[in-house]
Amino acid sequence: MTGHRRGPVPLPPPPPPATVDHALAAARRCACGGVPRPATLREWAAVLGHARGAGPFEARPGESPGLLGPVGDTLVTAGAGTPVPTGSYAYDPLGHRLVPRGADPARSYDRALALRSADGTGEAVERVRLVAAAAGLCAHPAPGDPDTLLLYARAASPAPSPTSPRAHGPAATRMDEPEAAVRMDEPATARMDEPAAVRVDDALAALPVRPPAYTTAPARPPTARVLLTLLRGAAPIPPYRLTVNSVAGLEPGVYRADTGPGPLEPVWRGPTAPYAHVLTRGGHPAAAALAHAAAVVHLLGGGPPRSAEALRLRVAAFGAGLTAWCDDAPAPAAAAFLGLAPGAADVVCHITLGHAPPEPRLRVPVRFAFPGALP
């Protein structure tokens, strides 16, 4: 597209969001090769709309809606060969449009939409990557700028089915209980009460940012099948550890997953709740959440924080009817508690999995989010 003056670029309505299972499968299988192709405006609208909540979105009272930060912080750059004039734009979530901000000759991303989302943790970038994968786009970090994602269209080829995904996580548990011997390559159909499909934008918007107040006696603990299906769907990359407190079919204790095709192996067995205080520096609320959670996944480091695995685990938990929260401030004693050898990779993130009472939300209907759409 060419022109002497750039004006606001209206975006088409975003398509319905993908389900959690679809988004997780797409994120794991997103392998984009060959010459990148520019995405269409409809594909851009899907990512920007669902990542910032141009349609119905949820936010806590007093907080800015959307998933990328306060309104006005979503900055994008359109490269040459894209459906809009080259240059920088701000995404207006209320008008669902791109507003020009001037030329940006120093940032030329041919055939790509560059979206910057810096939050200091890397999770905002991973949220965009997950939404982009569900929308059928490839997302690559910009050279030298990990906070900027380059969005391209995938090469024209038959897309794999998002159902029954196969992951790289542990294959089975070495336990005697029948329900514990569940292989991770079984179809991902196990859910606690078979709830309706959860949309990925609802899952992202509902992720707690602070320790949830877990109930001490859940009406129905998750089963080993639900837990293993969740791990298979999120596919955290080994090595990691799993502490089990109250999972039907699994004895309480600490388990290890050290290799992709390997099983979950017990490190030691026994109650884990009394030791929650050694797993976090987050104070009493965080320790209570870790103690009351049905299970906790402990991601190990050795590199940058594993934001992608942490986000996928939390989204998968929400889709399974559980509540998940990430605590990224483990105590030094966590390594010994989890059976890690001295000098091994540190724990970089604890993801709790369990039940919690619903947190209050503020739902904004789509007709109130767009100018001129009031009844």
mmCIF file with all atom_site columns, C-alpha atoms in Angstrom, residues 182-294:
data_model
loop_
_atom_site.group_PDB
_atom_site.id
_atom_site.type_symbol
_atom_site.label_atom_id
_atom_site.label_alt_id
_atom_site.label_comp_id
_atom_site.label_asym_id
_atom_site.label_entity_id
_atom_site.label_seq_id
_atom_site.pdbx_PDB_ins_code
_atom_site.Cartn_x
_atom_site.Cartn_y
_atom_site.Cartn_z
_atom_site.occupancy
_atom_site.B_iso_or_equiv
_atom_site.pdbx_formal_charge
_atom_site.auth_seq_id
_atom_site.auth_comp_id
_atom_site.auth_asym_id
_atom_site.auth_atom_id
_atom_site.pdbx_PDB_model_num
ATOM 1   C CA . VAL A 1 182 ? -1.164  -42.811 32.518 1.00 0.00 ? 182 VAL A CA 1
ATOM 2   C CA . ARG A 1 183 ? 0.895   -42.228 29.412 1.00 0.00 ? 183 ARG A CA 1
ATOM 3   C CA . MET A 1 184 ? 1.398   -38.671 28.215 1.00 0.00 ? 184 MET A CA 1
ATOM 4   C CA . ASP A 1 185 ? 0.718   -39.630 24.585 1.00 0.00 ? 185 ASP A CA 1
ATOM 5   C CA . GLU A 1 186 ? -2.919  -40.546 25.195 1.00 0.00 ? 186 GLU A CA 1
ATOM 6   C CA . PRO A 1 187 ? -5.568  -38.259 23.682 1.00 0.00 ? 187 PRO A CA 1
ATOM 7   C CA . ALA A 1 188 ? -5.983  -35.029 25.627 1.00 0.00 ? 188 ALA A CA 1
ATOM 8   C CA . THR A 1 189 ? -9.598  -35.601 26.542 1.00 0.00 ? 189 THR A CA 1
ATOM 9   C CA . ALA A 1 190 ? -9.401  -35.988 30.311 1.00 0.00 ? 190 ALA A CA 1
ATOM 10  C CA . ARG A 1 191 ? -10.948 -33.116 32.234 1.00 0.00 ? 191 ARG A CA 1
ATOM 11  C CA . MET A 1 192 ? -12.279 -32.956 35.748 1.00 0.00 ? 192 MET A CA 1
ATOM 12  C CA . ASP A 1 193 ? -15.907 -32.274 34.918 1.00 0.00 ? 193 ASP A CA 1
ATOM 13  C CA . GLU A 1 194 ? -15.674 -31.932 31.129 1.00 0.00 ? 194 GLU A CA 1
ATOM 14  C CA . PRO A 1 195 ? -16.234 -28.142 31.175 1.00 0.00 ? 195 PRO A CA 1
ATOM 15  C CA . ALA A 1 196 ? -17.048 -26.222 28.033 1.00 0.00 ? 196 ALA A CA 1
ATOM 16  C CA . ALA A 1 197 ? -14.104 -25.241 25.833 1.00 0.00 ? 197 ALA A CA 1
ATOM 17  C CA . VAL A 1 198 ? -12.147 -22.370 27.368 1.00 0.00 ? 198 VAL A CA 1
ATOM 18  C CA . ARG A 1 199 ? -11.059 -19.598 25.019 1.00 0.00 ? 199 ARG A CA 1
ATOM 19  C CA . VAL A 1 200 ? -7.423  -18.601 25.099 1.00 0.00 ? 200 VAL A CA 1
ATOM 20  C CA . ASP A 1 201 ? -8.114  -14.891 25.689 1.00 0.00 ? 201 ASP A CA 1
ATOM 21  C CA . ASP A 1 202 ? -10.336 -15.694 28.675 1.00 0.00 ? 202 ASP A CA 1
ATOM 22  C CA . ALA A 1 203 ? -7.631  -17.988 30.040 1.00 0.00 ? 203 ALA A CA 1
ATOM 23  C CA . LEU A 1 204 ? -4.956  -15.314 29.692 1.00 0.00 ? 204 LEU A CA 1
ATOM 24  C CA . ALA A 1 205 ? -7.120  -12.624 31.234 1.00 0.00 ? 205 ALA A CA 1
ATOM 25  C CA . ALA A 1 206 ? -7.967  -14.783 34.244 1.00 0.00 ? 206 ALA A CA 1
ATOM 26  C CA . LEU A 1 207 ? -4.414  -15.738 35.191 1.00 0.00 ? 207 LEU A CA 1
ATOM 27  C CA . PRO A 1 208 ? -3.729  -14.554 38.743 1.00 0.00 ? 208 PRO A CA 1
ATOM 28  C CA . VAL A 1 209 ? -0.746  -12.272 39.240 1.00 0.00 ? 209 VAL A CA 1
ATOM 29  C CA . ARG A 1 210 ? -0.638  -12.741 43.007 1.00 0.00 ? 210 ARG A CA 1
ATOM 30  C CA . PRO A 1 211 ? -0.874  -15.899 45.113 1.00 0.00 ? 211 PRO A CA 1
ATOM 31  C CA . PRO A 1 212 ? -4.477  -17.126 45.003 1.00 0.00 ? 212 PRO A CA 1
ATOM 32  C CA . ALA A 1 213 ? -6.206  -18.038 48.242 1.00 0.00 ? 213 ALA A CA 1
ATOM 33  C CA . TYR A 1 214 ? -6.327  -21.786 47.773 1.00 0.00 ? 214 TYR A CA 1
ATOM 34  C CA . THR A 1 215 ? -9.045  -23.647 49.616 1.00 0.00 ? 215 THR A CA 1
ATOM 35  C CA . THR A 1 216 ? -7.568  -26.042 52.151 1.00 0.00 ? 216 THR A CA 1
ATOM 36  C CA . ALA A 1 217 ? -10.064 -28.830 51.485 1.00 0.00 ? 217 ALA A CA 1
ATOM 37  C CA . PRO A 1 218 ? -11.119 -28.855 47.826 1.00 0.00 ? 218 PRO A CA 1
ATOM 38  C CA . ALA A 1 219 ? -14.361 -30.694 47.147 1.00 0.00 ? 219 ALA A CA 1
ATOM 39  C CA . ARG A 1 220 ? -12.647 -32.896 44.584 1.00 0.00 ? 220 ARG A CA 1
ATOM 40  C CA . PRO A 1 221 ? -8.875  -33.086 44.134 1.00 0.00 ? 221 PRO A CA 1
ATOM 41  C CA . PRO A 1 222 ? -7.534  -33.364 40.604 1.00 0.00 ? 222 PRO A CA 1
ATOM 42  C CA . THR A 1 223 ? -6.663  -36.850 39.436 1.00 0.00 ? 223 THR A CA 1
ATOM 43  C CA . ALA A 1 224 ? -3.333  -38.145 38.195 1.00 0.00 ? 224 ALA A CA 1
ATOM 44  C CA . ARG A 1 225 ? -4.847  -38.413 34.719 1.00 0.00 ? 225 ARG A CA 1
ATOM 45  C CA . VAL A 1 226 ? -5.826  -34.730 34.725 1.00 0.00 ? 226 VAL A CA 1
ATOM 46  C CA . LEU A 1 227 ? -2.381  -33.735 35.989 1.00 0.00 ? 227 LEU A CA 1
ATOM 47  C CA . LEU A 1 228 ? -0.489  -35.778 33.401 1.00 0.00 ? 228 LEU A CA 1
ATOM 48  C CA . THR A 1 229 ? -2.778  -34.606 30.601 1.00 0.00 ? 229 THR A CA 1
ATOM 49  C CA . LEU A 1 230 ? -2.114  -31.023 31.683 1.00 0.00 ? 230 LEU A CA 1
ATOM 50  C CA . LEU A 1 231 ? 1.658   -31.597 31.660 1.00 0.00 ? 231 LEU A CA 1
ATOM 51  C CA . ARG A 1 232 ? 1.454   -33.221 28.243 1.00 0.00 ? 232 ARG A CA 1
ATOM 52  C CA . GLY A 1 233 ? -0.584  -30.331 26.871 1.00 0.00 ? 233 GLY A CA 1
ATOM 53  C CA . ALA A 1 234 ? 1.724   -27.622 28.224 1.00 0.00 ? 234 ALA A CA 1
ATOM 54  C CA . ALA A 1 235 ? 4.903   -29.602 27.440 1.00 0.00 ? 235 ALA A CA 1
ATOM 55  C CA . PRO A 1 236 ? 7.388   -28.066 29.873 1.00 0.00 ? 236 PRO A CA 1
ATOM 56  C CA . ILE A 1 237 ? 10.912  -28.908 28.784 1.00 0.00 ? 237 ILE A CA 1
ATOM 57  C CA . PRO A 1 238 ? 12.750  -31.251 31.169 1.00 0.00 ? 238 PRO A CA 1
ATOM 58  C CA . PRO A 1 239 ? 14.410  -31.143 33.601 1.00 0.00 ? 239 PRO A CA 1
ATOM 59  C CA . TYR A 1 240 ? 11.806  -30.055 36.101 1.00 0.00 ? 240 TYR A CA 1
ATOM 60  C CA . ARG A 1 241 ? 10.426  -31.228 39.432 1.00 0.00 ? 241 ARG A CA 1
ATOM 61  C CA . LEU A 1 242 ? 6.885   -31.880 40.613 1.00 0.00 ? 242 LEU A CA 1
ATOM 62  C CA . THR A 1 243 ? 5.708   -31.777 44.221 1.00 0.00 ? 243 THR A CA 1
ATOM 63  C CA . VAL A 1 244 ? 2.421   -33.561 44.860 1.00 0.00 ? 244 VAL A CA 1
ATOM 64  C CA . ASN A 1 245 ? 0.253   -32.668 47.834 1.00 0.00 ? 245 ASN A CA 1
ATOM 65  C CA . SER A 1 246 ? -3.283  -33.858 47.025 1.00 0.00 ? 246 SER A CA 1
ATOM 66  C CA . VAL A 1 247 ? -3.674  -35.593 43.670 1.00 0.00 ? 247 VAL A CA 1
ATOM 67  C CA . ALA A 1 248 ? -5.947  -38.621 43.466 1.00 0.00 ? 248 ALA A CA 1
ATOM 68  C CA . GLY A 1 249 ? -3.876  -41.589 42.337 1.00 0.00 ? 249 GLY A CA 1
ATOM 69  C CA . LEU A 1 250 ? -0.451  -40.149 43.190 1.00 0.00 ? 250 LEU A CA 1
ATOM 70  C CA . GLU A 1 251 ? 1.288   -40.494 46.532 1.00 0.00 ? 251 GLU A CA 1
ATOM 71  C CA . PRO A 1 252 ? 2.392   -37.173 48.078 1.00 0.00 ? 252 PRO A CA 1
ATOM 72  C CA . GLY A 1 253 ? 6.041   -36.433 47.513 1.00 0.00 ? 253 GLY A CA 1
ATOM 73  C CA . VAL A 1 254 ? 8.561   -35.009 45.078 1.00 0.00 ? 254 VAL A CA 1
ATOM 74  C CA . TYR A 1 255 ? 8.979   -36.350 41.528 1.00 0.00 ? 255 TYR A CA 1
ATOM 75  C CA . ARG A 1 256 ? 11.549  -35.655 38.839 1.00 0.00 ? 256 ARG A CA 1
ATOM 76  C CA . ALA A 1 257 ? 11.299  -35.387 35.057 1.00 0.00 ? 257 ALA A CA 1
ATOM 77  C CA . ASP A 1 258 ? 14.833  -35.287 33.692 1.00 0.00 ? 258 ASP A CA 1
ATOM 78  C CA . THR A 1 259 ? 14.422  -36.449 30.079 1.00 0.00 ? 259 THR A CA 1
ATOM 79  C CA . GLY A 1 260 ? 11.843  -35.924 27.355 1.00 0.00 ? 260 GLY A CA 1
ATOM 80  C CA . PRO A 1 261 ? 10.634  -39.537 26.889 1.00 0.00 ? 261 PRO A CA 1
ATOM 81  C CA . GLY A 1 262 ? 11.380  -40.584 30.468 1.00 0.00 ? 262 GLY A CA 1
ATOM 82  C CA . PRO A 1 263 ? 8.878   -41.172 33.258 1.00 0.00 ? 263 PRO A CA 1
ATOM 83  C CA . LEU A 1 264 ? 8.135   -39.219 36.393 1.00 0.00 ? 264 LEU A CA 1
ATOM 84  C CA . GLU A 1 265 ? 10.369  -40.780 39.033 1.00 0.00 ? 265 GLU A CA 1
ATOM 85  C CA . PRO A 1 266 ? 9.918   -40.303 42.777 1.00 0.00 ? 266 PRO A CA 1
ATOM 86  C CA . VAL A 1 267 ? 12.645  -38.354 44.582 1.00 0.00 ? 267 VAL A CA 1
ATOM 87  C CA . TRP A 1 268 ? 11.091  -38.952 47.996 1.00 0.00 ? 268 TRP A CA 1
ATOM 88  C CA . ARG A 1 269 ? 7.594   -39.630 49.277 1.00 0.00 ? 269 ARG A CA 1
ATOM 89  C CA . GLY A 1 270 ? 5.742   -37.952 52.092 1.00 0.00 ? 270 GLY A CA 1
ATOM 90  C CA . PRO A 1 271 ? 3.738   -34.813 52.873 1.00 0.00 ? 271 PRO A CA 1
ATOM 91  C CA . THR A 1 272 ? 5.067   -31.720 51.095 1.00 0.00 ? 272 THR A CA 1
ATOM 92  C CA . ALA A 1 273 ? 2.853   -28.991 52.606 1.00 0.00 ? 273 ALA A CA 1
ATOM 93  C CA . PRO A 1 274 ? 4.942   -28.581 55.802 1.00 0.00 ? 274 PRO A CA 1
ATOM 94  C CA . TYR A 1 275 ? 7.966   -27.603 53.692 1.00 0.00 ? 275 TYR A CA 1
ATOM 95  C CA . ALA A 1 276 ? 6.307   -24.919 51.557 1.00 0.00 ? 276 ALA A CA 1
ATOM 96  C CA . HIS A 1 277 ? 8.169   -22.160 53.382 1.00 0.00 ? 277 HIS A CA 1
ATOM 97  C CA . VAL A 1 278 ? 11.499  -23.356 51.953 1.00 0.00 ? 278 VAL A CA 1
ATOM 98  C CA . LEU A 1 279 ? 10.199  -23.034 48.391 1.00 0.00 ? 279 LEU A CA 1
ATOM 99  C CA . THR A 1 280 ? 9.507   -19.310 48.285 1.00 0.00 ? 280 THR A CA 1
ATOM 100 C CA . ARG A 1 281 ? 10.708  -15.912 49.383 1.00 0.00 ? 281 ARG A CA 1
ATOM 101 C CA . GLY A 1 282 ? 7.219   -14.510 48.798 1.00 0.00 ? 282 GLY A CA 1
ATOM 102 C CA . GLY A 1 283 ? 6.170   -14.480 52.445 1.00 0.00 ? 283 GLY A CA 1
ATOM 103 C CA . HIS A 1 284 ? 3.189   -16.122 54.129 1.00 0.00 ? 284 HIS A CA 1
ATOM 104 C CA . PRO A 1 285 ? 0.677   -15.695 51.241 1.00 0.00 ? 285 PRO A CA 1
ATOM 105 C CA . ALA A 1 286 ? 3.004   -17.405 48.769 1.00 0.00 ? 286 ALA A CA 1
ATOM 106 C CA . ALA A 1 287 ? 3.904   -20.168 51.229 1.00 0.00 ? 287 ALA A CA 1
ATOM 107 C CA . ALA A 1 288 ? 0.211   -20.778 51.923 1.00 0.00 ? 288 ALA A CA 1
ATOM 108 C CA . ALA A 1 289 ? -0.517  -21.036 48.199 1.00 0.00 ? 289 ALA A CA 1
ATOM 109 C CA . LEU A 1 290 ? 2.302   -23.518 47.694 1.00 0.00 ? 290 LEU A CA 1
ATOM 110 C CA . ALA A 1 291 ? 1.215   -25.565 50.711 1.00 0.00 ? 291 ALA A CA 1
ATOM 111 C CA . HIS A 1 292 ? -2.447  -25.744 49.703 1.00 0.00 ? 292 HIS A CA 1
ATOM 112 C CA . ALA A 1 293 ? -1.915  -26.359 45.979 1.00 0.00 ? 293 ALA A CA 1
ATOM 113 C CA . ALA A 1 294 ? -2.681  -29.868 44.765 1.00 0.00 ? 294 ALA A CA 1
#
